[in-house]
Amino acid sequence: MAPKSQKPKSPKHARKQGAQDKRKQVPSDNEEEMPASMQSLGHPEIFPLVLTTKTQEIFNCRINEDVTDEKPYKLLKKDDIIEDLNNRAAVSDFYPVKKIIREYPGAEILLVYDKDFKYGLNFYIIGTEEGKESYLNAPEVPEEHEEYKEHVIEDVYVYKPPASKPWVSLGSEKEIEDESVKESEKQITYMISRKRREFGAPIHFSDHNASSIKGTYSECTAYQDKNFTVKKLEKDVAMQAVPKINHISTQTKWAYPKNAATQYYPREFSEEEKEAIGQSKSLADFLNNVCISVEIALQQNEIMNTFFDDWKYLAEEESSFGDKSDTYLKQYQSFTDLHSLTEKTITCVSWHPTIFGLIAVSVAVRLSFEERVHFSGKLLLQPSLILFWSFSDPIHPQLMLESPDDIFCFKFCPSDPNIIAGGCINGQIVLWDITAHADRIENIKTGGSRPKKPTLKPIFLLEPNSNKETMYIRHCAVSSIENGHKKVITDIHWLSDTFEINRTGAVFENRNEICCQLVTCSADCTICFWDIRQQKVTTPQPAEKKKEETIEKPLDVPSTFLHLDLSWKPLSKIRLSKGETSLDHCPTKISLNEDHLIYKSQEKVLAQGKAMKAGELGAYHNLETETSNPLKPIEEFCTKFFVGIEEGEVTYTDWKMERDPDTGRFTTKKPVNLYTVHDGAVHTLQRSPFYKDIILTIGGWNVAIWKEGIMTGPLLQSCCAPKRYTSGHWSLTRPGVFYIGREDGYIDIWDLLEKTHEPAQSQNICITMITYIKPWAVSAKQQFIAIADYYGTLHILEIPWTLSHPSSNEVASVSHYFEREVKHLEYVEERRKVREQEKKQMAMDADRQKSKTYKKSKEQVDAELKLDYESYLELEKTDLINLGLVRVSEQVSYIDMM
């Protein structure tokens, strides 16, 4: 009888084992090893091997298709196997048995499917002709012997009933006795009785103090007795709880509702009854008894609100400040311009006001001023762009706005988001009109849920090769180089649609009711105001001259601001003088009083787009200044604004000009206040979205918070940070939170309700400097923050719940904090004045003390004269002795000698 085979392996394990065998080192042809056979099992002619699915398809020996349980074998031609070995070499599944195949005498080799893995693998070959003939011509076994062979049982199990044995104690009864619960204390019995005559007696209820009347109910409170301890005994009890199910049904009868009304009048006492009750003793006793309780209740109502839900607000505070697991910004998406050939950095970021998931960024070449001058010729060949990114496509920009030079700041128009204004590094102002491309960016799929209905995508995304030129949008107008700024524009703002200014800075009403003026600041020490409307010409020009001056409009550029192109001049220009010197301050950021602009709703924008499709022109087409009717001036309008300086100073100045009494010309007013707070250029100057008079300034290594109208200094000034600050922004939903970016890629999150001397937390965003921060509130439940870095990557992060949802009284708490800091500044300023006054008084007292003369009496004068005379005599005597006129032994006085 052949020995038992080893435990068969699963097919999965067999394939894994076969793959491992393939990865082993393949021996050379001269060092071929003999394949493993089943000689140990008594079958030396059998050689198991693994055939993969690909090999089965090549030799048409697929399992359950070519080889089955009824016919588990296949005859393979020896030449086909040798050809497979030559083609695939060591990759072939027949490589382990190649020696057997090459030495096989016959032309066909028998391949057998080993379904039960009897020999360890899924297939095996028979290496001899005798074995093949014995397998194919196996003698038939009678059915009687086969049934007998199947029913033969090698080991028959015989049931033996257990025999009873005497019980032997092993100590378990003692454990049961120790774990059982026994009553260790005596039970106390109480008997409560009542007198027979009190049964059925009438009962009178009244209120009284339990401690003042004896024999009444008294409470026996529990207390811990030090002389008595209870030993706790544990007992393991197991139980199975099965719920009781009861099926109950009921039928309610519907009642027909009816409207009912009644008229009643109060029941009142007569005058005699009122007088009798007022003079009764029972009323006086009642009032005397309850007056103290009523007073206590009224005091409690004044101290605290009984209807205040403490549990609700306690949970809210814990979720806002106690839960630290959800306080970090989470990465949502990132954008990088992979098609740019040069290394660029992001200079400005702005979310689209009405379209979800659309964000615009301006990029500039990462070069210094000397490098820009050196590579100026190559830079002219590369376009300067503003890229529009969408959440639906993080690789390809949706739109690209071309500009004459690199853009360092830009803003969407609050009246029409399709109008964009930007400032270049060369000092020019650029205007774009993307109204013609509004349908493309509005119909972009913005991610989130994926509907089955196909969404409309831009044409340049569907056909990038055929419509590639439409991806770039040329500017509508650019300002004049000679009359504009001379250096890089560092900040740009749209003036509100509620007012407009003239050349002298006076404020008038805006009859157009759209934003039509801009304000910019530049490194050339100037602040300019611009008007995008077409100025009316008072003197008529000849027709021939008009034909010469007309500019041919390109086909792909809208004519919205064609009248401004290359001829746009600033409406007014102001300079920030340093006072007595001829130098001027270099502004980097500005913050106007009317920065809180309200954008149009998305419905209005869509309605405007429909009007454009219908053939109607937008509000900015054929826009001209009003010259027929004089504009109405706005009285009591605050024309002062904050300006951040390159040297780290913050100034508060006025844009309204005044007439010089000597020359009669209009000149800029001197700054109202100038504060030196920051130790670097001010790159962030922003008003709080909750308090219009609170301003955040960031520059150098510190941050400051100001209040408009407080001239003594900042409300909050932080200490120096470990790394230089590069950008910052207020939170849009929490009044006490703002974000600050650093040069090492970290972002500091400040929470004034938690800490005022340091950031509440810091988080690493990237490995390089953060250049811009811009948050965006999608809805009440979701907020994003866009963070741009120096290497040109835009990171979109999701703001957690604790940083986006304020507490119920956070606005009032932060406002109270600012008021407290204002009082503190007033107190410090008052103490400073007092100290200065005391210092002046002390100096005056010292001077008075020096010049003070005392009035002496006659006796004091005589005594002083006598002392002076005696000192004179002593001096005279000393001189006489020294001259030798008087001897020392004589000791004769001058008076006796005379």
PDB file of N, CA and C in Angstrom, residues 743-819:
ATOM      1  N   GLU A 743       6.623  82.807   7.318  1.00  0.00           N
ATOM      2  CA  GLU A 743       7.567  82.516   6.239  1.00  0.00           C
ATOM      3  C   GLU A 743       8.060  81.075   6.267  1.00  0.00           C
ATOM      4  N   ASP A 744       7.833  80.332   7.360  1.00  0.00           N
ATOM      5  CA  ASP A 744       8.258  78.933   7.419  1.00  0.00           C
ATOM      6  C   ASP A 744       7.153  77.964   7.039  1.00  0.00           C
ATOM      7  N   GLY A 745       6.030  78.445   6.493  1.00  0.00           N
ATOM      8  CA  GLY A 745       4.948  77.579   6.051  1.00  0.00           C
ATOM      9  C   GLY A 745       3.919  77.264   7.108  1.00  0.00           C
ATOM     10  N   TYR A 746       4.039  77.825   8.305  1.00  0.00           N
ATOM     11  CA  TYR A 746       3.052  77.611   9.359  1.00  0.00           C
ATOM     12  C   TYR A 746       2.005  78.715   9.321  1.00  0.00           C
ATOM     13  N   ILE A 747       0.825  78.385   9.837  1.00  0.00           N
ATOM     14  CA  ILE A 747      -0.252  79.372   9.974  1.00  0.00           C
ATOM     15  C   ILE A 747      -0.643  79.438  11.444  1.00  0.00           C
ATOM     16  N   ASP A 748      -0.639  80.655  11.995  1.00  0.00           N
ATOM     17  CA  ASP A 748      -1.028  80.896  13.384  1.00  0.00           C
ATOM     18  C   ASP A 748      -2.494  81.291  13.435  1.00  0.00           C
ATOM     19  N   ILE A 749      -3.240  80.614  14.290  1.00  0.00           N
ATOM     20  CA  ILE A 749      -4.673  80.891  14.468  1.00  0.00           C
ATOM     21  C   ILE A 749      -4.847  81.568  15.820  1.00  0.00           C
ATOM     22  N   TRP A 750      -5.283  82.824  15.801  1.00  0.00           N
ATOM     23  CA  TRP A 750      -5.486  83.605  17.023  1.00  0.00           C
ATOM     24  C   TRP A 750      -6.958  83.552  17.398  1.00  0.00           C
ATOM     25  N   ASP A 751      -7.216  83.346  18.675  1.00  0.00           N
ATOM     26  CA  ASP A 751      -8.578  83.374  19.224  1.00  0.00           C
ATOM     27  C   ASP A 751      -8.542  84.268  20.453  1.00  0.00           C
ATOM     28  N   LEU A 752      -9.103  85.469  20.326  1.00  0.00           N
ATOM     29  CA  LEU A 752      -9.028  86.452  21.407  1.00  0.00           C
ATOM     30  C   LEU A 752      -9.818  86.035  22.635  1.00  0.00           C
ATOM     31  N   LEU A 753     -10.794  85.138  22.486  1.00  0.00           N
ATOM     32  CA  LEU A 753     -11.535  84.664  23.651  1.00  0.00           C
ATOM     33  C   LEU A 753     -10.763  83.611  24.421  1.00  0.00           C
ATOM     34  N   GLU A 754      -9.768  83.011  23.800  1.00  0.00           N
ATOM     35  CA  GLU A 754      -8.974  81.982  24.477  1.00  0.00           C
ATOM     36  C   GLU A 754      -7.627  82.524  24.949  1.00  0.00           C
ATOM     37  N   LYS A 755      -6.890  83.194  24.053  1.00  0.00           N
ATOM     38  CA  LYS A 755      -5.598  83.778  24.400  1.00  0.00           C
ATOM     39  C   LYS A 755      -5.452  85.102  23.662  1.00  0.00           C
ATOM     40  N   THR A 756      -4.844  86.087  24.345  1.00  0.00           N
ATOM     41  CA  THR A 756      -4.606  87.384  23.717  1.00  0.00           C
ATOM     42  C   THR A 756      -3.122  87.713  23.621  1.00  0.00           C
ATOM     43  N   HIS A 757      -2.258  86.889  24.200  1.00  0.00           N
ATOM     44  CA  HIS A 757      -0.819  87.159  24.178  1.00  0.00           C
ATOM     45  C   HIS A 757      -0.064  86.267  23.195  1.00  0.00           C
ATOM     46  N   GLU A 758      -0.706  85.215  22.694  1.00  0.00           N
ATOM     47  CA  GLU A 758      -0.054  84.299  21.773  1.00  0.00           C
ATOM     48  C   GLU A 758      -1.123  83.593  20.950  1.00  0.00           C
ATOM     49  N   PRO A 759      -0.735  82.940  19.855  1.00  0.00           N
ATOM     50  CA  PRO A 759      -1.734  82.221  19.047  1.00  0.00           C
ATOM     51  C   PRO A 759      -2.345  81.056  19.816  1.00  0.00           C
ATOM     52  N   ALA A 760      -3.621  80.791  19.540  1.00  0.00           N
ATOM     53  CA  ALA A 760      -4.287  79.657  20.170  1.00  0.00           C
ATOM     54  C   ALA A 760      -3.721  78.339  19.665  1.00  0.00           C
ATOM     55  N   GLN A 761      -3.308  78.284  18.399  1.00  0.00           N
ATOM     56  CA  GLN A 761      -2.703  77.083  17.838  1.00  0.00           C
ATOM     57  C   GLN A 761      -1.956  77.443  16.554  1.00  0.00           C
ATOM     58  N   SER A 762      -1.013  76.571  16.184  1.00  0.00           N
ATOM     59  CA  SER A 762      -0.236  76.728  14.960  1.00  0.00           C
ATOM     60  C   SER A 762      -0.286  75.416  14.195  1.00  0.00           C
ATOM     61  N   GLN A 763      -0.322  75.528  12.871  1.00  0.00           N
ATOM     62  CA  GLN A 763      -0.421  74.340  12.022  1.00  0.00           C
ATOM     63  C   GLN A 763       0.451  74.528  10.798  1.00  0.00           C
ATOM     64  N   ASN A 764       1.173  73.461  10.437  1.00  0.00           N
ATOM     65  CA  ASN A 764       2.027  73.505   9.259  1.00  0.00           C
ATOM     66  C   ASN A 764       1.207  73.219   8.004  1.00  0.00           C
ATOM     67  N   ILE A 765       1.367  74.065   6.993  1.00  0.00           N
ATOM     68  CA  ILE A 765       0.630  73.933   5.742  1.00  0.00           C
ATOM     69  C   ILE A 765       1.554  73.506   4.605  1.00  0.00           C
ATOM     70  N   CYS A 766       2.711  74.126   4.505  1.00  0.00           N
ATOM     71  CA  CYS A 766       3.636  73.831   3.413  1.00  0.00           C
ATOM     72  C   CYS A 766       5.056  74.012   3.914  1.00  0.00           C
ATOM     73  N   ILE A 767       6.026  73.843   3.024  1.00  0.00           N
ATOM     74  CA  ILE A 767       7.432  73.920   3.413  1.00  0.00           C
ATOM     75  C   ILE A 767       8.055  75.253   3.054  1.00  0.00           C
ATOM     76  N   THR A 768       7.301  76.142   2.464  1.00  0.00           N
ATOM     77  CA  THR A 768       7.840  77.426   2.052  1.00  0.00           C
ATOM     78  C   THR A 768       6.949  78.553   2.562  1.00  0.00           C
ATOM     79  N   MET A 769       7.252  79.765   2.175  1.00  0.00           N
ATOM     80  CA  MET A 769       6.570  80.949   2.696  1.00  0.00           C
ATOM     81  C   MET A 769       5.129  81.014   2.202  1.00  0.00           C
ATOM     82  N   ILE A 770       4.226  81.390   3.101  1.00  0.00           N
ATOM     83  CA  ILE A 770       2.819  81.614   2.748  1.00  0.00           C
ATOM     84  C   ILE A 770       2.687  83.046   2.259  1.00  0.00           C
ATOM     85  N   THR A 771       2.148  83.224   1.055  1.00  0.00           N
ATOM     86  CA  THR A 771       2.069  84.546   0.431  1.00  0.00           C
ATOM     87  C   THR A 771       0.695  85.202   0.525  1.00  0.00           C
ATOM     88  N   TYR A 772      -0.378  84.421   0.673  1.00  0.00           N
ATOM     89  CA  TYR A 772      -1.715  85.030   0.709  1.00  0.00           C
ATOM     90  C   TYR A 772      -2.681  84.086   1.412  1.00  0.00           C
ATOM     91  N   ILE A 773      -3.652  84.665   2.122  1.00  0.00           N
ATOM     92  CA  ILE A 773      -4.688  83.908   2.835  1.00  0.00           C
ATOM     93  C   ILE A 773      -6.036  84.535   2.499  1.00  0.00           C
ATOM     94  N   LYS A 774      -7.006  83.677   2.125  1.00  0.00           N
ATOM     95  CA  LYS A 774      -8.335  84.180   1.771  1.00  0.00           C
ATOM     96  C   LYS A 774      -9.385  83.151   2.181  1.00  0.00           C
ATOM     97  N   PRO A 775     -10.165  83.373   3.239  1.00  0.00           N
ATOM     98  CA  PRO A 775     -11.246  82.435   3.594  1.00  0.00           C
ATOM     99  C   PRO A 775     -12.493  82.684   2.767  1.00  0.00           C
ATOM    100  N   TRP A 776     -13.399  81.704   2.806  1.00  0.00           N
ATOM    101  CA  TRP A 776     -14.643  81.780   2.027  1.00  0.00           C
ATOM    102  C   TRP A 776     -15.692  80.918   2.719  1.00  0.00           C
ATOM    103  N   ALA A 777     -16.866  81.498   2.962  1.00  0.00           N
ATOM    104  CA  ALA A 777     -17.979  80.793   3.600  1.00  0.00           C
ATOM    105  C   ALA A 777     -18.902  80.257   2.518  1.00  0.00           C
ATOM    106  N   VAL A 778     -18.895  78.947   2.331  1.00  0.00           N
ATOM    107  CA  VAL A 778     -19.768  78.319   1.335  1.00  0.00           C
ATOM    108  C   VAL A 778     -21.206  78.343   1.821  1.00  0.00           C
ATOM    109  N   SER A 779     -21.414  77.903   3.052  1.00  0.00           N
ATOM    110  CA  SER A 779     -22.737  77.872   3.659  1.00  0.00           C
ATOM    111  C   SER A 779     -22.553  77.995   5.161  1.00  0.00           C
ATOM    112  N   ALA A 780     -23.666  77.831   5.882  1.00  0.00           N
ATOM    113  CA  ALA A 780     -23.588  77.900   7.336  1.00  0.00           C
ATOM    114  C   ALA A 780     -22.889  76.697   7.937  1.00  0.00           C
ATOM    115  N   LYS A 781     -22.746  75.629   7.171  1.00  0.00           N
ATOM    116  CA  LYS A 781     -22.137  74.404   7.691  1.00  0.00           C
ATOM    117  C   LYS A 781     -20.745  74.133   7.136  1.00  0.00           C
ATOM    118  N   GLN A 782     -20.332  74.829   6.102  1.00  0.00           N
ATOM    119  CA  GLN A 782     -19.043  74.528   5.473  1.00  0.00           C
ATOM    120  C   GLN A 782     -18.336  75.822   5.101  1.00  0.00           C
ATOM    121  N   GLN A 783     -17.042  75.860   5.443  1.00  0.00           N
ATOM    122  CA  GLN A 783     -16.206  77.001   5.121  1.00  0.00           C
ATOM    123  C   GLN A 783     -14.853  76.501   4.648  1.00  0.00           C
ATOM    124  N   PHE A 784     -14.264  77.246   3.699  1.00  0.00           N
ATOM    125  CA  PHE A 784     -12.944  76.935   3.178  1.00  0.00           C
ATOM    126  C   PHE A 784     -12.022  78.116   3.409  1.00  0.00           C
ATOM    127  N   ILE A 785     -10.723  77.830   3.369  1.00  0.00           N
ATOM    128  CA  ILE A 785      -9.708  78.875   3.432  1.00  0.00           C
ATOM    129  C   ILE A 785      -8.649  78.540   2.384  1.00  0.00           C
ATOM    130  N   ALA A 786      -8.348  79.523   1.537  1.00  0.00           N
ATOM    131  CA  ALA A 786      -7.342  79.357   0.481  1.00  0.00           C
ATOM    132  C   ALA A 786      -6.021  79.931   0.976  1.00  0.00           C
ATOM    133  N   ILE A 787      -4.969  79.117   0.897  1.00  0.00           N
ATOM    134  CA  ILE A 787      -3.627  79.508   1.356  1.00  0.00           C
ATOM    135  C   ILE A 787      -2.668  79.301   0.188  1.00  0.00           C
ATOM    136  N   ALA A 788      -2.014  80.377  -0.240  1.00  0.00           N
ATOM    137  CA  ALA A 788      -1.059  80.325  -1.349  1.00  0.00           C
ATOM    138  C   ALA A 788       0.356  80.364  -0.804  1.00  0.00           C
ATOM    139  N   ASP A 789       1.259  79.621  -1.453  1.00  0.00           N
ATOM    140  CA  ASP A 789       2.643  79.601  -1.007  1.00  0.00           C
ATOM    141  C   ASP A 789       3.564  80.172  -2.084  1.00  0.00           C
ATOM    142  N   TYR A 790       4.836  80.262  -1.728  1.00  0.00           N
ATOM    143  CA  TYR A 790       5.827  80.911  -2.589  1.00  0.00           C
ATOM    144  C   TYR A 790       6.140  80.093  -3.831  1.00  0.00           C
ATOM    145  N   TYR A 791       5.922  78.774  -3.788  1.00  0.00           N
ATOM    146  CA  TYR A 791       6.222  77.913  -4.925  1.00  0.00           C
ATOM    147  C   TYR A 791       5.065  77.818  -5.922  1.00  0.00           C
ATOM    148  N   GLY A 792       3.998  78.579  -5.739  1.00  0.00           N
ATOM    149  CA  GLY A 792       2.907  78.631  -6.712  1.00  0.00           C
ATOM    150  C   GLY A 792       1.818  77.612  -6.498  1.00  0.00           C
ATOM    151  N   THR A 793       1.743  76.998  -5.333  1.00  0.00           N
ATOM    152  CA  THR A 793       0.697  76.022  -5.037  1.00  0.00           C
ATOM    153  C   THR A 793      -0.395  76.686  -4.212  1.00  0.00           C
ATOM    154  N   LEU A 794      -1.632  76.447  -4.599  1.00  0.00           N
ATOM    155  CA  LEU A 794      -2.793  76.977  -3.875  1.00  0.00           C
ATOM    156  C   LEU A 794      -3.429  75.835  -3.091  1.00  0.00           C
ATOM    157  N   HIS A 795      -3.415  75.949  -1.762  1.00  0.00           N
ATOM    158  CA  HIS A 795      -3.969  74.922  -0.885  1.00  0.00           C
ATOM    159  C   HIS A 795      -5.373  75.350  -0.458  1.00  0.00           C
ATOM    160  N   ILE A 796      -6.349  74.474  -0.648  1.00  0.00           N
ATOM    161  CA  ILE A 796      -7.718  74.700  -0.191  1.00  0.00           C
ATOM    162  C   ILE A 796      -7.938  73.801   1.023  1.00  0.00           C
ATOM    163  N   LEU A 797      -8.214  74.412   2.176  1.00  0.00           N
ATOM    164  CA  LEU A 797      -8.414  73.659   3.406  1.00  0.00           C
ATOM    165  C   LEU A 797      -9.809  73.945   3.945  1.00  0.00           C
ATOM    166  N   GLU A 798     -10.352  72.958   4.621  1.00  0.00           N
ATOM    167  CA  GLU A 798     -11.680  73.089   5.217  1.00  0.00           C
ATOM    168  C   GLU A 798     -11.538  73.512   6.669  1.00  0.00           C
ATOM    169  N   ILE A 799     -12.264  74.561   7.027  1.00  0.00           N
ATOM    170  CA  ILE A 799     -12.201  75.102   8.387  1.00  0.00           C
ATOM    171  C   ILE A 799     -13.062  74.239   9.304  1.00  0.00           C
ATOM    172  N   PRO A 800     -12.551  73.809  10.465  1.00  0.00           N
ATOM    173  CA  PRO A 800     -13.341  72.940  11.349  1.00  0.00           C
ATOM    174  C   PRO A 800     -14.489  73.696  11.999  1.00  0.00           C
ATOM    175  N   TRP A 801     -15.342  72.920  12.665  1.00  0.00           N
ATOM    176  CA  TRP A 801     -16.555  73.483  13.283  1.00  0.00           C
ATOM    177  C   TRP A 801     -16.213  74.502  14.361  1.00  0.00           C
ATOM    178  N   THR A 802     -15.197  74.236  15.167  1.00  0.00           N
ATOM    179  CA  THR A 802     -14.884  75.117  16.295  1.00  0.00           C
ATOM    180  C   THR A 802     -14.364  76.474  15.841  1.00  0.00           C
ATOM    181  N   LEU A 803     -13.751  76.543  14.653  1.00  0.00           N
ATOM    182  CA  LEU A 803     -13.217  77.806  14.158  1.00  0.00           C
ATOM    183  C   LEU A 803     -14.182  78.534  13.240  1.00  0.00           C
ATOM    184  N   SER A 804     -15.299  77.925  12.890  1.00  0.00           N
ATOM    185  CA  SER A 804     -16.245  78.558  11.964  1.00  0.00           C
ATOM    186  C   SER A 804     -17.585  78.902  12.604  1.00  0.00           C
ATOM    187  N   HIS A 805     -17.925  78.312  13.748  1.00  0.00           N
ATOM    188  CA  HIS A 805     -19.226  78.567  14.369  1.00  0.00           C
ATOM    189  C   HIS A 805     -19.011  79.294  15.702  1.00  0.00           C
ATOM    190  N   PRO A 806     -19.475  80.524  15.794  1.00  0.00           N
ATOM    191  CA  PRO A 806     -19.276  81.276  17.044  1.00  0.00           C
ATOM    192  C   PRO A 806     -20.246  80.813  18.121  1.00  0.00           C
ATOM    193  N   SER A 807     -19.893  81.155  19.355  1.00  0.00           N
ATOM    194  CA  SER A 807     -20.801  80.884  20.468  1.00  0.00           C
ATOM    195  C   SER A 807     -21.933  81.898  20.459  1.00  0.00           C
ATOM    196  N   SER A 808     -22.873  81.712  21.344  1.00  0.00           N
ATOM    197  CA  SER A 808     -24.083  82.542  21.320  1.00  0.00           C
ATOM    198  C   SER A 808     -23.790  84.006  21.648  1.00  0.00           C
ATOM    199  N   ASN A 809     -22.817  84.275  22.502  1.00  0.00           N
ATOM    200  CA  ASN A 809     -22.537  85.653  22.918  1.00  0.00           C
ATOM    201  C   ASN A 809     -21.114  86.066  22.564  1.00  0.00           C
ATOM    202  N   GLU A 810     -20.554  85.514  21.488  1.00  0.00           N
ATOM    203  CA  GLU A 810     -19.158  85.824  21.151  1.00  0.00           C
ATOM    204  C   GLU A 810     -19.005  87.256  20.654  1.00  0.00           C
ATOM    205  N   VAL A 811     -19.964  87.750  19.889  1.00  0.00           N
ATOM    206  CA  VAL A 811     -19.871  89.121  19.386  1.00  0.00           C
ATOM    207  C   VAL A 811     -19.846  90.110  20.542  1.00  0.00           C
ATOM    208  N   ALA A 812     -20.722  89.897  21.520  1.00  0.00           N
ATOM    209  CA  ALA A 812     -20.750  90.799  22.679  1.00  0.00           C
ATOM    210  C   ALA A 812     -19.486  90.659  23.520  1.00  0.00           C
ATOM    211  N   SER A 813     -18.957  89.445  23.642  1.00  0.00           N
ATOM    212  CA  SER A 813     -17.754  89.232  24.454  1.00  0.00           C
ATOM    213  C   SER A 813     -16.545  89.913  23.833  1.00  0.00           C
ATOM    214  N   VAL A 814     -16.370  89.774  22.532  1.00  0.00           N
ATOM    215  CA  VAL A 814     -15.234  90.418  21.873  1.00  0.00           C
ATOM    216  C   VAL A 814     -15.386  91.934  21.901  1.00  0.00           C
ATOM    217  N   SER A 815     -16.601  92.421  21.716  1.00  0.00           N
ATOM    218  CA  SER A 815     -16.837  93.862  21.807  1.00  0.00           C
ATOM    219  C   SER A 815     -16.523  94.384  23.208  1.00  0.00           C
ATOM    220  N   HIS A 816     -16.886  93.619  24.216  1.00  0.00           N
ATOM    221  CA  HIS A 816     -16.553  94.019  25.583  1.00  0.00           C
ATOM    222  C   HIS A 816     -15.043  94.030  25.808  1.00  0.00           C
ATOM    223  N   TYR A 817     -14.344  93.080  25.178  1.00  0.00           N
ATOM    224  CA  TYR A 817     -12.881  93.057  25.306  1.00  0.00           C
ATOM    225  C   TYR A 817     -12.266  94.308  24.678  1.00  0.00           C
ATOM    226  N   PHE A 818     -12.746  94.699  23.501  1.00  0.00           N
ATOM    227  CA  PHE A 818     -12.224  95.912  22.865  1.00  0.00           C
ATOM    228  C   PHE A 818     -12.541  97.157  23.699  1.00  0.00           C
ATOM    229  N   GLU A 819     -13.729  97.236  24.270  1.00  0.00           N
ATOM    230  CA  GLU A 819     -14.077  98.378  25.123  1.00  0.00           C
ATOM    231  C   GLU A 819     -13.186  98.425  26.360  1.00  0.00           C
TER     232      GLU A 819
END
